[in-house]
């Protein structure tokens, strides 16, 4: 039995997708991507930014502020995609994991 969402953002499909993406990003941790590897750290930050900004936008009472938070989240999604491309190039051993993860996220 699933529990009803407590906060407005929990009802949003975009938030749920960003949450799945964040879990995927964290699952990529491996010796190649030790903490401190700049691109991976930036990927984690961008994935967290998506979650935070969707949540803040959903809780905002002003349409203008809400749109701003959603725009920032969208920009963070683009940044995340670029980070994944860079990691795929720099760490070819992770290319298959990233490709499978991307495919799973688009289903």
mmCIF file of C-alpha atoms in Angstrom:
data_model
loop_
_atom_site.group_PDB
_atom_site.id
_atom_site.type_symbol
_atom_site.label_atom_id
_atom_site.label_comp_id
_atom_site.label_asym_id
_atom_site.label_seq_id
_atom_site.Cartn_x
_atom_site.Cartn_y
_atom_site.Cartn_z
ATOM 1 C CA UNK A 1 0.000 0.000 0.000
ATOM 2 C CA UNK A 2 1.595 3.281 -1.067
ATOM 3 C CA UNK A 3 1.469 6.333 1.109
ATOM 4 C CA UNK A 4 -0.046 9.556 -0.192
ATOM 5 C CA UNK A 5 2.494 12.298 -0.980
ATOM 6 C CA UNK A 6 3.080 14.653 1.911
ATOM 7 C CA UNK A 7 4.634 17.546 -0.013
ATOM 8 C CA UNK A 8 3.396 19.036 -3.309
ATOM 9 C CA UNK A 9 6.567 18.120 -5.234
ATOM 10 C CA UNK A 10 6.167 14.422 -4.407
ATOM 11 C CA UNK A 11 3.118 14.304 -6.705
ATOM 12 C CA UNK A 12 5.066 15.595 -9.688
ATOM 13 C CA UNK A 13 6.250 13.161 -12.351
ATOM 14 C CA UNK A 14 9.251 15.435 -12.966
ATOM 15 C CA UNK A 15 10.304 15.126 -9.330
ATOM 16 C CA UNK A 16 9.943 11.340 -9.390
ATOM 17 C CA UNK A 17 12.040 11.191 -12.594
ATOM 18 C CA UNK A 18 14.695 13.444 -11.030
ATOM 19 C CA UNK A 19 14.732 11.199 -7.963
ATOM 20 C CA UNK A 20 15.288 8.110 -10.147
ATOM 21 C CA UNK A 21 18.077 9.990 -11.937
ATOM 22 C CA UNK A 22 19.727 10.969 -8.650
ATOM 23 C CA UNK A 23 19.676 7.335 -7.514
ATOM 24 C CA UNK A 24 21.284 6.357 -10.821
ATOM 25 C CA UNK A 25 24.001 8.994 -10.404
ATOM 26 C CA UNK A 26 24.821 7.768 -6.893
ATOM 27 C CA UNK A 27 24.909 4.171 -8.165
ATOM 28 C CA UNK A 28 27.730 5.136 -10.541
ATOM 29 C CA UNK A 29 30.163 5.568 -7.644
ATOM 30 C CA UNK A 30 33.155 3.342 -8.207
ATOM 31 C CA UNK A 31 36.947 3.573 -7.813
ATOM 32 C CA UNK A 32 37.196 5.480 -11.124
ATOM 33 C CA UNK A 33 34.816 8.110 -9.810
ATOM 34 C CA UNK A 34 36.171 8.638 -6.346
ATOM 35 C CA UNK A 35 34.965 11.662 -4.445
ATOM 36 C CA UNK A 36 36.931 14.612 -5.667
ATOM 37 C CA UNK A 37 36.711 13.709 -9.355
ATOM 38 C CA UNK A 38 35.447 17.098 -10.506
ATOM 39 C CA UNK A 39 33.075 16.004 -13.248
ATOM 40 C CA UNK A 40 31.402 13.397 -11.060
ATOM 41 C CA UNK A 41 31.085 15.872 -8.192
ATOM 42 C CA UNK A 42 29.513 18.351 -10.616
ATOM 43 C CA UNK A 43 27.113 15.633 -11.822
ATOM 44 C CA UNK A 44 26.028 14.908 -8.241
ATOM 45 C CA UNK A 45 25.561 18.631 -7.571
ATOM 46 C CA UNK A 46 23.480 19.081 -10.740
ATOM 47 C CA UNK A 47 21.297 16.050 -9.926
ATOM 48 C CA UNK A 48 20.714 17.411 -6.416
ATOM 49 C CA UNK A 49 19.937 20.836 -7.866
ATOM 50 C CA UNK A 50 17.198 19.323 -10.035
ATOM 51 C CA UNK A 51 15.536 17.794 -6.974
ATOM 52 C CA UNK A 52 15.842 20.914 -4.841
ATOM 53 C CA UNK A 53 14.562 23.293 -7.513
ATOM 54 C CA UNK A 54 11.587 21.139 -8.485
ATOM 55 C CA UNK A 55 10.637 20.908 -4.806
ATOM 56 C CA UNK A 56 11.024 24.656 -4.286
ATOM 57 C CA UNK A 57 9.067 25.428 -7.456
ATOM 58 C CA UNK A 58 6.214 23.149 -6.439
ATOM 59 C CA UNK A 59 6.016 24.895 -3.068
ATOM 60 C CA UNK A 60 6.185 28.416 -4.470
ATOM 61 C CA UNK A 61 3.016 30.506 -4.457
ATOM 62 C CA UNK A 62 4.241 32.857 -7.195
ATOM 63 C CA UNK A 63 4.029 31.681 -10.814
ATOM 64 C CA UNK A 64 7.127 33.726 -11.663
ATOM 65 C CA UNK A 65 9.209 32.197 -8.886
ATOM 66 C CA UNK A 66 7.870 28.755 -9.695
ATOM 67 C CA UNK A 67 8.904 29.145 -13.342
ATOM 68 C CA UNK A 68 12.353 30.334 -12.273
ATOM 69 C CA UNK A 69 12.901 27.254 -10.093
ATOM 70 C CA UNK A 70 11.735 24.964 -12.904
ATOM 71 C CA UNK A 71 14.053 26.739 -15.377
ATOM 72 C CA UNK A 72 17.006 26.217 -13.060
ATOM 73 C CA UNK A 73 16.067 22.552 -12.727
ATOM 74 C CA UNK A 74 15.929 22.201 -16.509
ATOM 75 C CA UNK A 75 19.360 23.798 -16.831
ATOM 76 C CA UNK A 76 20.689 21.357 -14.227
ATOM 77 C CA UNK A 77 19.313 18.489 -16.319
ATOM 78 C CA UNK A 78 21.317 19.755 -19.294
ATOM 79 C CA UNK A 79 24.404 20.087 -17.132
ATOM 80 C CA UNK A 80 23.888 16.518 -15.907
ATOM 81 C CA UNK A 81 23.662 15.205 -19.470
ATOM 82 C CA UNK A 82 26.910 16.949 -20.376
ATOM 83 C CA UNK A 83 28.638 15.546 -17.283
ATOM 84 C CA UNK A 84 27.522 12.037 -18.223
ATOM 85 C CA UNK A 85 28.937 12.541 -21.735
ATOM 86 C CA UNK A 86 32.270 13.691 -20.288
ATOM 87 C CA UNK A 87 32.430 10.767 -17.853
ATOM 88 C CA UNK A 88 31.607 8.351 -20.674
ATOM 89 C CA UNK A 89 34.536 9.708 -22.707
ATOM 90 C CA UNK A 90 37.011 9.939 -19.812
ATOM 91 C CA UNK A 91 36.093 6.540 -18.335
ATOM 92 C CA UNK A 92 35.218 4.176 -21.218
ATOM 93 C CA UNK A 93 34.748 1.298 -18.750
ATOM 94 C CA UNK A 94 31.640 3.094 -17.485
ATOM 95 C CA UNK A 95 30.133 3.683 -20.944
ATOM 96 C CA UNK A 96 27.980 0.539 -20.865
ATOM 97 C CA UNK A 97 26.668 1.280 -17.353
ATOM 98 C CA UNK A 98 25.819 4.821 -18.383
ATOM 99 C CA UNK A 99 24.129 3.705 -21.608
ATOM 100 C CA UNK A 100 22.024 1.104 -19.762
ATOM 101 C CA UNK A 101 21.152 3.645 -17.061
ATOM 102 C CA UNK A 102 20.080 6.224 -19.630
ATOM 103 C CA UNK A 103 17.926 3.629 -21.371
ATOM 104 C CA UNK A 104 16.305 2.580 -18.079
ATOM 105 C CA UNK A 105 15.576 6.208 -17.188
ATOM 106 C CA UNK A 106 13.814 6.829 -20.514
ATOM 107 C CA UNK A 107 11.382 3.950 -20.077
#
